[in-house]
XYZ file of C-alpha atoms in Angstrom:
653
model
C 33.458 13.550 -4.860
C 30.242 14.013 -6.805
C 28.122 17.134 -6.518
C 25.972 16.915 -3.379
C 22.836 14.877 -3.945
C 21.151 15.224 -0.569
C 21.478 16.530 2.974
C 24.148 13.995 3.835
C 26.574 15.558 1.325
C 27.143 18.499 3.623
C 27.371 16.678 6.959
C 29.930 14.362 8.393
C 27.435 12.189 10.214
C 24.213 10.857 8.781
C 21.283 9.974 11.051
C 20.625 6.297 11.514
C 18.030 4.782 9.238
C 15.701 1.942 10.095
C 15.229 -0.100 13.265
C 18.557 -1.896 12.819
C 20.793 1.215 13.052
C 23.227 0.747 15.945
C 26.118 2.428 17.693
C 26.679 5.846 19.271
C 24.135 8.022 20.977
C 21.866 7.858 17.937
C 21.686 4.067 17.766
C 18.383 2.406 16.983
C 17.888 0.808 20.403
C 18.794 3.913 22.366
C 16.505 5.943 20.154
C 13.625 3.711 21.113
C 14.238 4.460 24.819
C 14.206 8.193 24.040
C 10.978 7.821 22.103
C 9.427 5.927 24.985
C 9.976 8.872 27.342
C 8.415 11.206 24.805
C 5.586 8.739 24.524
C 4.855 8.738 28.234
C 4.846 12.536 28.270
C 2.512 12.505 25.296
C 0.268 9.674 24.168
C 2.503 6.892 22.947
C 2.396 4.665 26.036
C -1.118 5.391 27.104
C -1.557 1.882 28.539
C 1.724 1.902 30.555
C 1.264 0.988 34.250
C 1.433 3.788 36.799
C 4.082 4.116 39.462
C 7.853 3.706 39.529
C 10.176 5.459 37.221
C 8.318 4.328 34.136
C 11.200 2.171 32.898
C 9.832 -1.060 34.208
C 6.243 -2.086 33.717
C 4.750 -5.481 33.094
C 6.495 -7.795 30.700
C 3.654 -10.268 30.504
C 1.841 -10.863 27.287
C 4.710 -9.378 25.296
C 3.540 -5.817 26.046
C 5.134 -3.059 28.083
C 8.820 -2.301 28.170
C 9.764 -5.237 30.365
C 12.148 -5.246 33.327
C 15.723 -4.085 33.125
C 16.928 -7.237 34.834
C 15.047 -9.558 32.501
C 16.184 -7.961 29.235
C 19.410 -6.197 30.115
C 17.624 -2.859 30.092
C 16.265 -3.217 26.561
C 12.933 -4.794 27.337
C 10.106 -5.928 25.113
C 10.493 -3.090 22.619
C 13.865 -4.458 21.572
C 12.301 -7.889 21.412
C 9.851 -6.447 18.915
C 12.729 -4.894 17.003
C 14.377 -8.306 16.730
C 11.020 -9.793 15.808
C 10.647 -7.315 12.965
C 14.135 -8.080 11.687
C 13.433 -11.821 11.813
C 10.130 -11.293 10.025
C 11.832 -9.300 7.265
C 14.383 -12.068 6.820
C 11.591 -14.652 6.611
C 9.803 -12.547 4.006
C 13.011 -12.389 1.973
C 13.659 -16.129 2.147
C 10.083 -17.071 1.274
C 9.460 -14.644 -1.523
C 12.560 -12.978 -2.863
C 14.037 -9.527 -2.336
C 12.372 -7.301 0.196
C 11.741 -4.763 -2.548
C 9.187 -7.067 -4.144
C 5.593 -6.961 -2.924
C 4.648 -10.151 -1.084
C 1.296 -11.696 -1.989
C 0.404 -12.249 1.694
C 1.220 -8.678 2.720
C -1.100 -5.672 2.989
C -0.032 -2.042 2.530
C -1.385 0.626 4.912
C -1.144 4.440 4.823
C -1.077 6.424 8.055
C -1.809 10.161 8.172
C -1.300 12.370 11.205
C 2.232 11.755 12.445
C 3.426 15.048 10.950
C 1.166 16.874 13.455
C 2.428 14.930 16.484
C 4.925 15.895 19.166
C 7.257 13.169 17.878
C 8.172 15.092 14.714
C 11.071 16.620 16.618
C 12.783 13.243 16.846
C 15.750 12.676 14.544
C 13.777 10.206 12.427
C 10.634 12.357 12.420
C 8.941 10.038 14.927
C 8.769 7.030 12.616
C 10.368 4.534 14.963
C 8.259 5.454 17.982
C 5.114 5.316 15.809
C 5.946 1.758 14.728
C 6.425 0.778 18.381
C 3.077 2.376 19.276
C 1.242 0.547 16.478
C 2.754 -2.850 17.284
C 2.043 -2.504 21.014
C -1.521 -1.259 20.594
C -2.354 -3.886 17.975
C -0.822 -6.775 19.947
C -3.776 -7.580 22.191
C -4.464 -11.237 21.431
C -1.384 -11.967 19.336
C 1.911 -10.320 18.473
C 1.680 -8.062 15.415
C 4.881 -7.302 13.528
C 5.238 -4.511 10.995
C 7.295 -5.334 7.913
C 8.584 -2.501 5.748
C 7.982 1.159 6.586
C 8.794 4.526 5.050
C 7.972 8.158 5.784
C 6.888 9.914 2.591
C 5.642 13.474 3.018
C 2.688 13.553 5.405
C 2.126 9.785 5.159
C 3.751 6.808 6.814
C 3.552 3.659 4.707
C 3.796 0.227 6.320
C 3.334 -3.397 5.298
C 1.880 -6.105 7.550
C 0.601 -9.607 7.027
C -2.934 -9.595 5.645
C -4.303 -11.387 8.713
C -2.692 -8.706 10.937
C -4.026 -5.761 8.916
C -7.396 -5.608 10.776
C -5.516 -5.244 14.084
C -3.700 -2.167 12.763
C -6.792 -0.754 11.019
C -8.790 -0.807 14.261
C -6.351 1.824 15.575
C -7.800 4.309 13.086
C -8.694 7.442 15.059
C -6.325 6.683 17.941
C -4.244 9.564 19.294
C -0.489 9.339 18.978
C 1.706 11.943 20.669
C -1.143 14.459 20.677
C -2.292 13.897 17.085
C -5.144 11.709 15.761
C -4.172 9.004 13.253
C -5.993 8.130 10.039
C -5.145 4.584 8.913
C -6.342 3.142 5.598
C -5.463 0.139 3.458
C -4.299 0.843 -0.100
C -3.396 -1.012 -3.279
C -0.993 1.747 -4.368
C 2.685 0.898 -4.755
C 4.635 1.636 -1.623
C 7.181 4.452 -2.151
C 10.823 3.409 -2.229
C 13.732 5.338 -0.726
C 15.229 5.768 -4.177
C 12.026 7.509 -5.313
C 12.650 10.384 -2.925
C 14.882 13.273 -3.896
C 15.938 15.877 -1.377
C 15.572 19.603 -1.895
C 19.344 19.998 -2.068
C 19.592 17.267 -4.701
C 16.865 18.917 -6.759
C 18.693 22.243 -6.601
C 21.917 20.554 -7.701
C 20.148 18.950 -10.645
C 18.687 22.296 -11.680
C 22.117 23.927 -11.624
C 23.669 21.161 -13.731
C 20.771 21.317 -16.176
C 21.396 25.048 -16.531
C 25.064 24.341 -17.304
C 24.072 21.910 -20.056
C 21.510 24.315 -21.519
C 24.118 27.081 -21.758
C 26.585 24.761 -23.478
C 24.266 23.216 -26.071
C 24.260 24.470 -29.670
C 21.044 23.309 -31.359
C 22.209 24.297 -34.851
C 25.344 22.162 -34.672
C 23.689 19.663 -32.332
C 26.815 20.106 -30.257
C 27.158 19.672 -26.501
C 30.220 21.744 -25.596
C 31.796 20.332 -22.430
C 35.177 21.892 -23.034
C 37.090 23.816 -20.317
C 34.701 22.715 -17.585
C 37.143 23.937 -14.955
C 36.404 27.553 -15.912
C 32.621 27.216 -15.667
C 31.410 29.632 -12.961
C 28.415 27.515 -11.879
C 30.448 24.337 -11.545
C 33.209 26.172 -9.709
C 30.730 27.680 -7.235
C 29.484 24.173 -6.467
C 32.962 22.996 -5.531
C 32.944 20.540 -8.404
C 36.718 20.699 -8.880
C 37.780 20.572 -5.247
C 39.146 17.089 -5.931
C 39.773 14.827 -8.905
C 37.264 12.270 -7.652
C 34.550 14.863 -7.292
C 35.231 16.282 -10.734
C 34.938 12.851 -12.368
C 31.669 12.132 -10.586
C 30.319 15.540 -11.581
C 31.041 14.723 -15.234
C 29.137 11.453 -14.918
C 26.122 13.294 -13.535
C 26.271 15.876 -16.331
C 26.305 13.209 -19.031
C 23.478 11.243 -17.426
C 21.311 14.360 -17.112
C 22.007 15.222 -20.757
C 20.985 11.727 -21.793
C 17.764 11.901 -19.762
C 16.542 14.970 -21.645
C 15.389 12.680 -24.479
C 12.539 10.184 -24.257
C 13.844 7.729 -26.860
C 17.209 6.601 -28.173
C 16.280 7.935 -31.618
C 15.582 11.417 -30.227
C 18.872 11.384 -28.328
C 20.784 10.219 -31.412
C 19.290 13.073 -33.424
C 19.589 15.711 -30.691
C 23.251 15.237 -29.696
C 25.572 14.420 -32.586
C 28.759 16.138 -31.431
C 30.607 16.407 -28.100
C 33.568 18.608 -27.213
C 35.805 17.629 -24.288
C 38.655 19.919 -25.297
C 40.941 21.560 -22.715
C 39.902 19.477 -19.719
C 43.338 18.172 -18.758
C 42.338 14.576 -19.530
C 45.146 12.019 -19.394
C 42.909 8.939 -19.766
C 39.419 8.522 -21.237
C 38.553 6.423 -18.201
C 37.951 9.765 -16.471
C 35.051 10.395 -18.872
C 34.170 6.804 -19.754
C 30.471 7.387 -18.983
C 30.177 9.218 -22.298
C 30.437 5.930 -24.212
C 27.512 4.338 -22.379
C 25.206 7.367 -22.101
C 25.779 8.876 -25.567
C 27.124 6.004 -27.700
C 25.817 7.248 -31.072
C 27.659 10.562 -31.434
C 29.266 11.322 -34.817
C 31.845 13.972 -33.866
C 34.139 14.069 -30.840
C 36.691 16.723 -29.921
C 39.438 15.679 -27.467
C 41.943 18.323 -28.472
C 44.263 20.128 -26.024
C 44.312 17.377 -23.420
C 47.141 15.195 -22.090
C 46.478 11.890 -23.883
C 49.960 10.544 -24.574
C 49.404 6.977 -25.849
C 46.839 4.750 -27.496
C 46.408 2.840 -24.243
C 44.801 5.975 -22.786
C 42.044 5.755 -25.409
C 41.867 1.964 -25.668
C 38.994 1.712 -23.169
C 36.750 3.295 -25.802
C 37.790 0.714 -28.387
C 34.770 -0.366 -30.501
C 32.490 1.809 -28.367
C 31.468 4.570 -30.799
C 30.346 2.673 -33.892
C 28.967 5.790 -35.606
C 31.876 8.155 -34.839
C 32.892 9.845 -38.116
C 35.126 12.686 -36.932
C 37.739 12.756 -34.142
C 40.006 15.631 -33.104
C 43.146 14.982 -31.045
C 45.326 17.989 -31.851
C 47.308 19.258 -28.906
C 47.719 15.763 -27.405
C 51.113 13.984 -27.203
C 49.533 10.958 -28.865
C 49.642 12.681 -32.252
C 53.441 12.249 -32.349
C 53.088 8.473 -32.549
C 53.338 7.244 -36.161
C 50.756 4.464 -35.918
C 47.965 6.168 -34.015
C 45.825 6.867 -37.114
C 45.950 3.249 -38.324
C 44.949 1.955 -34.896
C 42.087 4.402 -34.463
C 40.683 3.339 -37.824
C 40.548 -0.238 -36.570
C 38.799 0.769 -33.345
C 36.060 2.969 -34.798
C 34.482 1.461 -37.955
C 32.774 4.680 -39.164
C 35.758 6.975 -38.594
C 36.635 9.018 -41.732
C 38.167 12.246 -40.422
C 41.017 12.582 -37.897
C 42.248 16.071 -37.028
C 40.576 17.481 -40.135
C 42.198 14.961 -42.532
C 40.229 12.371 -44.507
C 41.679 8.977 -43.572
C 39.150 6.608 -45.125
C 36.579 6.611 -47.924
C 32.890 5.935 -47.463
C 33.287 2.636 -49.307
C 35.969 1.551 -46.859
C 33.691 2.554 -43.995
C 30.906 0.433 -45.465
C 33.221 -2.572 -45.613
C 34.332 -1.994 -42.019
C 30.732 -1.782 -40.802
C 29.903 -4.945 -42.708
C 32.686 -6.700 -40.841
C 31.166 -5.571 -37.549
C 27.992 -7.522 -38.405
C 29.006 -10.910 -39.794
C 26.570 -13.110 -41.672
C 24.489 -15.221 -39.271
C 25.265 -18.906 -39.094
C 23.086 -20.925 -41.448
C 20.352 -23.127 -40.040
C 21.305 -26.714 -40.697
C 18.698 -29.413 -41.320
C 17.667 -31.927 -38.700
C 20.437 -34.195 -37.493
C 19.418 -37.474 -35.876
C 22.435 -39.322 -34.494
C 20.461 -42.206 -33.026
C 22.323 -45.241 -34.348
C 21.199 -48.001 -36.656
C 17.865 -48.626 -34.864
C 16.539 -45.133 -35.728
C 14.918 -44.862 -32.318
C 14.605 -41.064 -32.445
C 13.077 -41.088 -35.934
C 10.430 -43.599 -34.918
C 9.769 -41.863 -31.600
C 9.044 -38.400 -32.999
C 6.873 -39.826 -35.773
C 4.760 -41.605 -33.176
C 4.865 -39.052 -30.367
C 3.453 -35.887 -31.883
C 0.424 -37.409 -33.678
C -0.471 -39.183 -30.428
C -0.018 -35.982 -28.399
C -2.555 -34.341 -30.705
C -5.078 -37.173 -30.610
C -4.637 -39.429 -27.570
C -2.537 -37.965 -24.755
C -3.689 -40.492 -22.190
C -2.493 -43.436 -24.231
C 0.730 -41.605 -25.085
C 1.547 -41.162 -21.403
C 0.719 -44.788 -20.667
C 2.993 -46.098 -23.417
C 6.087 -43.895 -23.017
C 6.055 -42.579 -19.430
C 6.462 -44.495 -16.176
C 6.345 -43.607 -12.475
C 9.749 -41.883 -12.618
C 9.223 -39.829 -15.782
C 9.397 -36.035 -15.471
C 7.502 -33.365 -17.384
C 7.573 -29.571 -17.115
C 6.384 -26.520 -19.061
C 8.256 -23.266 -19.403
C 6.188 -20.390 -20.797
C 8.235 -17.522 -22.241
C 5.454 -14.925 -22.266
C 7.335 -12.000 -23.789
C 4.471 -10.476 -25.715
C 2.927 -8.726 -22.709
C -0.477 -10.261 -23.507
C -1.260 -12.550 -20.588
C -4.556 -13.959 -21.829
C -3.083 -16.290 -24.474
C -0.757 -17.629 -21.766
C -3.305 -17.948 -18.976
C -3.757 -21.706 -19.279
C -0.017 -22.356 -19.315
C 1.175 -19.871 -16.700
C -0.366 -21.765 -13.790
C 1.760 -24.780 -14.742
C 4.828 -22.885 -15.978
C 8.097 -23.733 -14.226
C 9.978 -20.714 -15.548
C 12.612 -20.415 -12.820
C 13.682 -17.004 -14.127
C 10.175 -15.660 -13.419
C 9.397 -17.630 -10.258
C 12.773 -17.387 -8.531
C 14.902 -20.307 -7.410
C 13.514 -20.259 -3.862
C 9.868 -20.355 -4.924
C 8.272 -23.695 -3.901
C 6.390 -23.707 -7.214
C 9.616 -24.751 -8.948
C 9.241 -28.107 -7.193
C 5.445 -28.323 -7.320
C 5.364 -27.756 -11.071
C 7.778 -30.572 -11.896
C 5.242 -33.306 -12.713
C 6.446 -36.826 -11.966
C 4.776 -40.066 -13.037
C 2.804 -41.028 -16.134
C -0.615 -40.746 -14.455
C 0.016 -37.251 -13.101
C 1.484 -36.147 -16.418
C -1.554 -37.475 -18.303
C -3.930 -35.624 -15.952
C -1.969 -32.413 -16.423
C -1.996 -32.778 -20.204
C -5.818 -32.911 -20.141
C -5.866 -29.318 -18.876
C -3.784 -28.014 -21.795
C -5.331 -26.660 -25.012
C -5.827 -28.952 -27.993
C -3.005 -28.991 -30.522
C -2.213 -30.057 -34.050
C 1.400 -30.383 -35.116
C 2.421 -30.287 -38.782
C 2.992 -33.496 -40.691
C 6.433 -35.027 -40.607
C 6.216 -35.021 -44.400
C 6.954 -31.283 -44.236
C 10.612 -31.223 -43.179
C 10.742 -27.436 -43.351
C 8.351 -27.239 -40.384
C 10.658 -29.174 -38.064
C 14.169 -28.862 -36.717
C 15.193 -31.970 -34.807
C 18.508 -32.790 -33.176
C 19.491 -36.037 -31.498
C 22.638 -37.058 -29.627
C 23.538 -39.935 -27.387
C 23.192 -39.267 -23.660
C 25.632 -41.356 -21.611
C 25.717 -42.442 -17.972
C 22.009 -42.908 -17.357
C 21.162 -45.164 -14.453
C 20.441 -48.638 -15.825
C 16.852 -49.550 -14.820
C 18.017 -53.106 -14.048
C 20.219 -51.681 -11.305
C 23.473 -52.812 -12.931
C 25.811 -50.000 -13.934
C 24.919 -47.341 -16.469
C 23.009 -47.158 -19.750
C 23.172 -44.886 -22.785
C 20.127 -42.844 -23.729
C 19.182 -40.222 -26.314
C 18.820 -36.455 -25.995
C 16.260 -35.252 -28.560
C 15.503 -31.577 -29.154
C 12.536 -30.684 -31.364
C 11.797 -27.153 -32.589
C 8.681 -26.248 -34.496
C 5.184 -24.836 -34.186
C 1.680 -26.173 -33.661
C -1.873 -24.982 -34.114
C -3.777 -24.519 -30.866
C -7.399 -24.299 -29.745
C -8.072 -23.121 -26.200
C -11.829 -23.537 -25.870
C -11.879 -22.392 -22.229
C -10.594 -18.945 -23.228
C -11.983 -19.012 -26.795
C -8.498 -18.443 -28.173
C -7.123 -19.924 -31.373
C -3.713 -19.499 -32.915
C -0.219 -20.885 -33.435
C 2.686 -21.309 -31.048
C 6.346 -21.937 -31.611
C 7.886 -24.425 -29.233
C 10.982 -26.319 -28.208
C 10.561 -29.775 -26.722
C 13.488 -31.631 -25.189
C 13.337 -35.349 -24.395
C 15.729 -37.701 -22.684
C 14.986 -41.311 -23.648
C 16.363 -44.302 -21.781
C 15.805 -48.054 -21.572
C 12.448 -49.173 -20.211
C 12.249 -50.828 -16.813
C 11.783 -54.598 -16.678
C 8.120 -55.377 -15.993
C 5.479 -58.054 -16.320
C 3.852 -57.808 -18.791
C 6.782 -56.378 -20.761
C 6.663 -52.647 -21.560
C 5.067 -51.534 -24.814
C 8.340 -50.013 -26.012
C 11.951 -50.885 -25.251
C 12.594 -47.268 -24.294
C 10.811 -44.710 -22.109
C 10.742 -40.938 -21.633
C 12.863 -40.054 -18.624
C 12.530 -36.279 -18.982
C 10.266 -34.101 -21.127
C 10.523 -30.298 -21.091
C 8.169 -28.221 -23.232
C 9.174 -24.578 -23.763
C 6.569 -22.306 -25.368
C 7.597 -19.157 -27.227
C 5.592 -16.815 -29.459
C 1.832 -16.967 -29.919
C 0.078 -15.761 -33.080
C -3.727 -15.420 -33.051
C -6.049 -16.980 -35.623
C -9.669 -16.039 -36.337
C -11.078 -19.567 -36.475
C -10.488 -22.705 -34.403
C -7.369 -24.512 -35.509
C -8.118 -27.928 -34.074
C -10.790 -29.787 -32.178
C -10.301 -31.236 -28.722
C -8.618 -34.658 -28.813
C -10.706 -37.694 -27.950
C -9.142 -40.570 -26.038
C -8.419 -43.760 -27.975
C -9.381 -42.178 -31.256
C -7.278 -41.369 -34.281
C -8.118 -38.617 -36.781
C -10.884 -39.624 -39.175
C -9.400 -38.251 -42.394
C -10.283 -39.929 -45.713
C -7.347 -41.648 -47.357
C -8.173 -39.905 -50.603
C -7.287 -36.550 -49.049
C -3.971 -37.794 -47.751
C -1.250 -36.954 -50.250
C 1.735 -39.309 -50.032
C 5.195 -37.843 -50.513
C 6.477 -37.644 -54.056
C 8.720 -40.549 -54.954
C 9.511 -43.637 -52.873
C 10.842 -43.260 -49.360
C 14.141 -45.081 -48.905
C 14.434 -46.682 -45.461
C 16.737 -49.392 -44.263
C 15.390 -52.703 -42.993
C 15.918 -51.800 -39.331
C 13.774 -48.684 -39.649
C 11.068 -50.550 -41.528
C 10.966 -53.242 -38.833
C 10.622 -50.532 -36.177
C 7.698 -48.980 -38.045
C 6.065 -52.386 -38.477
C 6.339 -53.010 -34.731
C 4.766 -49.620 -33.977
C 1.860 -50.269 -36.331
C 1.348 -53.710 -34.792
C 1.260 -52.148 -31.344
C -1.217 -49.454 -32.335
C -3.544 -51.564 -34.510
C -3.239 -55.113 -33.247
C -2.578 -56.374 -36.780
C -0.121 -59.072 -37.668
C 3.336 -58.239 -38.972
C 2.323 -59.157 -42.506
C -0.707 -56.859 -42.615
C 1.164 -54.068 -40.803
C 3.815 -54.212 -43.492
C 1.144 -54.095 -46.224
C -0.433 -51.066 -44.529
C 2.893 -49.209 -44.448
C 4.185 -50.173 -47.893
C 0.968 -49.380 -49.765
C -0.351 -45.859 -50.408
C 1.173 -44.715 -47.099
C 4.643 -45.174 -48.623
C 6.104 -46.012 -45.178
C 4.605 -42.908 -43.560
C 3.443 -43.817 -40.068
C 0.649 -41.243 -39.880
C -0.786 -42.166 -43.273
C -0.560 -45.850 -42.419
C -2.743 -45.344 -39.331
C -5.248 -43.330 -41.353
C -5.356 -46.042 -43.984
C -5.899 -48.704 -41.339
C -8.787 -46.761 -39.813
C -10.451 -46.405 -43.195
C -10.048 -50.083 -44.157
C -10.582 -51.570 -40.718
C -14.108 -52.808 -41.392
C -12.973 -54.567 -44.571
C -10.064 -56.450 -43.018
C -10.427 -60.228 -42.483
C -10.144 -61.637 -38.936
C -6.800 -63.217 -39.842
C -5.352 -59.710 -40.183
C -5.340 -59.369 -36.405
C -2.995 -61.053 -33.963
C -5.763 -62.166 -31.589
C -7.465 -64.049 -34.397
C -4.348 -65.967 -35.446
């Protein structure tokens, strides 16, 4: 067993905790009956009806103790107990673990119970106080208290915000002979794990004294050898059993680790550990050392009972900086291969039992092997078949997202398209994420049971377009800069065919990159890295026919790091307008772009759709100074639009 950490360590029976404790003479329900008698003698049940034995009373309106016949002797108080349990379960289901503060809950502090007659109860009077508060507050409606804890002179409780005024009006009421002071607070409610008993504090002080006496600051050595002979540990009964001794060691190591604020301070402060002469036959008995002090350089395990490598194997690859290991006096040293194996397990190990077993150069090579070279980043890979659907799509999509989001949604999204944002706000600065967080569907942050995970999945082109309007303006880099993009595309089988006949094959496109951003509402400008994942599938049959033969079925935008900029990066996009950039400033890529006929035809169709020009003029626009660059072709068209003859447009033909 571990050293005692609280009053329960020295007793065979712990008092029940919380309103749900059951069984025996100290059960929760029976305790409530005992508190009720104390209440009638004092001030708890000041509104109880006179007459009778006091066990009955009116059961109407949910107040009073109720009749024995109606409730099997438990009455309305037990009904409230069940109500509180049900309420706690509802809070858990609706908002996550009970330990998390609920947004619709208020926290109240109550002072005065420590001066009441109820302090002699086994729970300090907490349970009878909760009954008193619920009964007194439940005049027009039932009031149920959520969590509660006794912390020093204060009782902390949580109630629904709309019930808080009913509890607060009891401020000044007398409970069991003592006046109560009730206030609402925004402080964090104490948790049971925050409390440490007097006995536990004394135990910690004793163990800290043991560590202080065994620490050598000059050698930076923590000497935990021969623990069985330590007078303080022996007086605490640490070695009364094997289980207790092992737990005591864990506590010692944890306390030693907690003496340092940072990992660097701990690494510098404790560089050597001695576990000699402890009768160890397996390092599992002291395994905690590897997790609490993983960076030690010297370890002494001599004069123990380690008889095989399997008894040390659990520490394999654990101590990466261990340079010196002593195992003399252990049966394992008679095995011929133990040195070779230990060298494999600990990459920095140079000295075993005082003998140099490896050079520093060999150690460097071993450490290098522990950290292999990262996988190289491969260029974009678009496996989208002969039609080059993915290539055309990304070239059209991102310029339109920057300049005309409404039209983009109308062309590529239908009533069944999905869009969601996931904001990975790791920087700790919430302001740059403010606009996105209210739409973010980060399930890890929200929790799977949060209704927002459904509400923030935007469905339908119109709703998606409206949502896009609320996002900051963006400008993505040109597709002519391949180093700014990483795009992957694979076929996506077994999509539902929109015609209703069997299945269709779509495309899964993943785009990684960054964009410039201007958030005028928050006056924030900067750059974001992003990942955007699309699933494309065949368009639905419609009249008139869809603009494109494919549609966006799913679109997930994940936002990562944000880097501030001093000046605005981009201006807000204007609907149905393309960037007005002079053609002279647009630099075409060096050398001709080699595209197959299928890709060129796709680009011609896109230009025809966007400009309304004929196929012939669309081809001229692409093959001229634009050099088959879609963005430059649109800019060129906008510049030359006024000079084009009527025959250049389809409607004029």
